[in-house]
Amino acid sequence: LYVDGNITVDSTFDHSAYPDKPKIFIQYAEPNIPPNTSAFWYNPSQNTYYLILDVMGTQKKVLLD
């Protein structure tokens, strides 16, 4: 995984820590998700997949490769 194209992250996503499943968005524009949640996003125009995390109101996007 690459964060902002600069940092390599070796980790797993522990879904059991989040009993409410993250939403999956399929759209061209980056979705705005509620604070302290996570979501998956597929951008069909670029054929790219992302994990989006919102931490205390700051949204972070991780490219899934």
Backbone as ProteinMPNN parsed JSONL, in Angstrom:
{"seq_chain_A": "LYVDGNITVDSTFDHSAYPDKPKIFIQYAEPNIPPNTSAFWYNPSQNTYYLILDVMGTQKKVLLD", "coords_chain_A": {"N_chain_A": [[0.841, -1.183, 0.0], [0.427, 2.286, -0.66], [0.828, 5.467, 0.688], [-0.169, 8.552, -0.219], [1.576, 8.186, -2.329], [4.19, 8.058, -1.381], [4.953, 6.64, 0.948], [5.506, 3.369, 2.052], [3.33, 0.965, 3.342], [3.039, -1.753, 5.383], [0.601, -3.728, 6.369], [-2.433, -5.006, 7.885], [-5.995, -4.848, 7.557], [-7.994, -4.779, 10.22], [-10.98, -5.879, 10.361], [-12.692, -6.738, 12.34], [-12.535, -4.952, 14.39], [-14.208, -2.991, 13.685], [-17.388, -3.046, 13.835], [-19.523, -2.118, 12.241], [-19.815, -2.418, 8.902], [-17.577, -0.987, 6.496], [-18.603, 1.402, 4.032], [-18.906, 0.983, 0.471], [-17.932, 2.886, -2.153], [-18.645, 3.688, -5.486], [-17.667, 5.795, -7.663], [-16.801, 8.847, -9.445], [-15.759, 11.154, -8.156], [-13.978, 11.816, -5.118], [-15.403, 10.42, -2.228], [-17.079, 11.997, 0.542], [-16.741, 11.126, 3.746], [-18.277, 10.278, 6.945], [-17.022, 11.617, 10.121], [-14.432, 9.814, 11.826], [-14.746, 7.293, 10.582], [-14.554, 4.649, 8.097], [-14.074, 3.787, 4.625], [-14.393, 2.166, 1.43], [-13.327, 3.003, -1.84], [-13.934, 3.045, -5.256], [-12.65, 4.33, -8.172], [-13.845, 4.664, -11.225], [-12.947, 6.043, -13.504], [-10.2, 6.122, -13.376], [-9.607, 3.563, -12.823], [-8.92, 2.734, -10.187], [-8.506, 1.739, -6.755], [-9.298, 2.601, -3.411], [-8.697, 2.919, 0.118], [-10.364, 4.764, 2.438], [-9.88, 6.705, 5.252], [-11.213, 8.39, 7.994], [-10.021, 10.379, 10.405], [-10.718, 11.899, 13.233], [-11.98, 13.989, 11.813], [-10.204, 14.518, 9.751], [-9.589, 13.496, 6.572], [-8.047, 10.712, 5.141], [-6.476, 9.132, 2.398], [-5.766, 5.993, 1.035], [-4.072, 4.354, -1.436], [-4.955, 1.341, -2.873], [-3.106, -1.273, -3.968]], "CA_chain_A": [[0.0, 0.0, 0.0], [1.171, 3.542, -0.713], [0.123, 6.625, 1.219], [0.244, 9.737, -0.97], [2.621, 7.815, -3.257], [5.525, 8.219, -0.813], [5.264, 5.784, 2.086], [5.031, 1.998, 1.95], [2.717, 0.523, 4.587], [2.78, -3.185, 5.456], [-0.345, -3.922, 7.463], [-3.717, -5.612, 7.543], [-7.151, -4.1, 8.04], [-8.737, -5.613, 11.165], [-12.388, -5.516, 10.223], [-13.414, -7.07, 13.569], [-12.531, -3.771, 15.259], [-15.244, -2.091, 13.162], [-18.568, -3.893, 13.63], [-20.301, -1.618, 11.113], [-18.978, -2.57, 7.709], [-17.36, 0.255, 5.746], [-19.338, 1.511, 2.779], [-18.133, 0.916, -0.762], [-18.383, 3.91, -3.092], [-18.203, 3.581, -6.873], [-17.964, 7.108, -8.221], [-15.629, 9.542, -9.988], [-15.221, 12.097, -7.173], [-13.704, 11.233, -3.806], [-16.547, 10.602, -1.333], [-16.881, 12.626, 1.842], [-17.289, 10.171, 4.704], [-18.46, 10.848, 8.286], [-15.845, 11.576, 10.995], [-14.056, 8.583, 12.525], [-15.235, 6.111, 9.882], [-13.729, 4.221, 6.976], [-14.84, 3.394, 3.447], [-13.649, 1.804, 0.24], [-13.752, 3.813, -2.98], [-13.441, 2.676, -6.583], [-12.764, 5.417, -9.143], [-13.852, 3.988, -12.524], [-12.237, 6.785, -14.55], [-8.771, 5.813, -13.263], [-9.522, 2.144, -12.482], [-8.148, 2.667, -8.949], [-9.219, 1.415, -5.526], [-8.739, 3.295, -2.253], [-9.264, 2.836, 1.458], [-10.432, 6.119, 2.983], [-10.023, 6.742, 6.706], [-11.414, 9.714, 8.566], [-9.545, 10.384, 11.787], [-11.035, 13.169, 13.892], [-12.338, 15.005, 10.829], [-9.22, 14.612, 8.678], [-9.769, 12.356, 5.686], [-6.811, 10.194, 4.544], [-6.754, 8.214, 1.3], [-4.7, 5.026, 0.81], [-4.223, 3.647, -2.7], [-4.822, -0.113, -2.754], [-2.389, -1.701, -5.169]], "C_chain_A": [[0.883, 1.242, 0.0], [0.295, 4.675, -0.203], [0.679, 7.851, 0.511], [1.411, 9.442, -1.908], [4.024, 7.846, -2.682], [5.913, 7.176, 0.231], [4.698, 4.391, 1.84], [4.519, 1.558, 3.319], [2.458, -0.973, 4.49], [1.867, -3.425, 6.646], [-1.563, -4.671, 6.958], [-4.819, -4.764, 8.148], [-7.971, -5.029, 8.917], [-10.191, -5.194, 11.164], [-13.168, -5.799, 11.503], [-13.456, -5.889, 14.537], [-13.617, -2.783, 14.858], [-16.502, -2.905, 12.867], [-19.48, -3.422, 12.501], [-19.399, -1.651, 9.891], [-18.787, -1.23, 7.011], [-18.163, 0.245, 4.449], [-18.374, 1.393, 1.613], [-18.737, 1.915, -1.733], [-17.809, 3.609, -4.47], [-18.622, 4.874, -7.542], [-16.667, 7.781, -8.645], [-14.981, 10.483, -8.977], [-15.007, 11.395, -5.833], [-14.881, 11.476, -2.872], [-16.138, 11.302, -0.039], [-17.542, 11.716, 2.864], [-17.41, 10.822, 6.081], [-17.178, 10.749, 9.126], [-15.677, 10.218, 11.669], [-14.675, 7.336, 11.913], [-14.243, 5.737, 8.785], [-14.635, 3.802, 5.832], [-13.874, 2.939, 2.363], [-14.209, 2.605, -0.921], [-13.107, 3.278, -4.244], [-13.701, 3.84, -7.521], [-12.694, 4.799, -10.536], [-13.089, 4.733, -13.614], [-10.738, 6.487, -14.541], [-8.519, 4.337, -12.969], [-8.653, 1.939, -11.233], [-9.062, 2.409, -7.754], [-8.51, 2.09, -4.357], [-9.427, 2.831, -0.972], [-9.227, 4.258, 1.988], [-10.692, 6.014, 4.481], [-10.242, 8.18, 7.131], [-11.04, 9.631, 10.035], [-9.751, 11.781, 12.346], [-11.255, 14.297, 12.881], [-11.337, 15.214, 9.709], [-9.284, 13.346, 7.842], [-8.441, 11.988, 5.023], [-7.18, 9.138, 3.511], [-5.54, 7.322, 1.083], [-5.001, 4.291, -0.489], [-4.004, 2.163, -2.467], [-4.24, -0.624, -4.061], [-2.294, -3.203, -5.216]], "O_chain_A": [[1.961, 1.245, 0.594], [-0.854, 4.817, -0.623], [1.866, 8.154, 0.628], [2.164, 10.354, -2.252], [4.983, 7.674, -3.434], [7.095, 6.864, 0.377], [3.536, 4.251, 1.461], [5.19, 1.754, 4.332], [1.729, -1.416, 3.602], [2.299, -3.337, 7.795], [-1.704, -4.935, 5.764], [-4.605, -4.051, 9.129], [-8.583, -5.971, 8.414], [-10.587, -4.27, 11.875], [-14.2, -5.172, 11.74], [-14.322, -5.835, 15.41], [-13.914, -1.847, 15.599], [-16.662, -3.405, 11.753], [-20.144, -4.241, 11.866], [-18.356, -0.999, 9.85], [-19.716, -0.426, 6.938], [-18.372, -0.808, 3.847], [-17.181, 1.667, 1.745], [-19.909, 1.811, -2.096], [-16.622, 3.31, -4.602], [-19.776, 5.039, -7.94], [-15.577, 7.354, -8.265], [-13.755, 10.595, -8.951], [-15.761, 10.494, -5.464], [-15.324, 12.615, -2.728], [-14.994, 11.202, 0.405], [-18.762, 11.549, 2.855], [-16.726, 11.807, 6.361], [-16.34, 9.885, 8.868], [-16.654, 9.563, 12.033], [-15.084, 6.425, 12.633], [-13.236, 6.413, 8.575], [-15.811, 3.5, 6.033], [-12.692, 3.283, 2.379], [-15.411, 2.861, -0.989], [-11.893, 3.08, -4.303], [-14.838, 4.292, -7.654], [-11.609, 4.442, -10.995], [-12.626, 4.105, -14.566], [-10.079, 6.587, -15.575], [-7.371, 3.904, -12.875], [-7.766, 1.085, -11.218], [-10.228, 2.805, -7.743], [-7.281, 2.146, -4.313], [-10.583, 2.409, -0.985], [-8.172, 4.893, 1.988], [-11.61, 5.319, 4.917], [-9.537, 9.083, 6.679], [-11.663, 8.905, 10.81], [-9.049, 12.723, 11.979], [-10.776, 15.415, 13.07], [-11.589, 16.008, 8.802], [-9.058, 12.248, 8.35], [-7.786, 12.837, 4.418], [-8.095, 8.343, 3.727], [-4.418, 7.813, 0.96], [-6.059, 3.677, -0.63], [-2.974, 1.767, -1.922], [-4.818, -0.426, -5.13], [-1.723, -3.757, -6.156]]}, "name": "protein", "num_of_chains": 1, "seq": "LYVDGNITVDSTFDHSAYPDKPKIFIQYAEPNIPPNTSAFWYNPSQNTYYLILDVMGTQKKVLLD"}
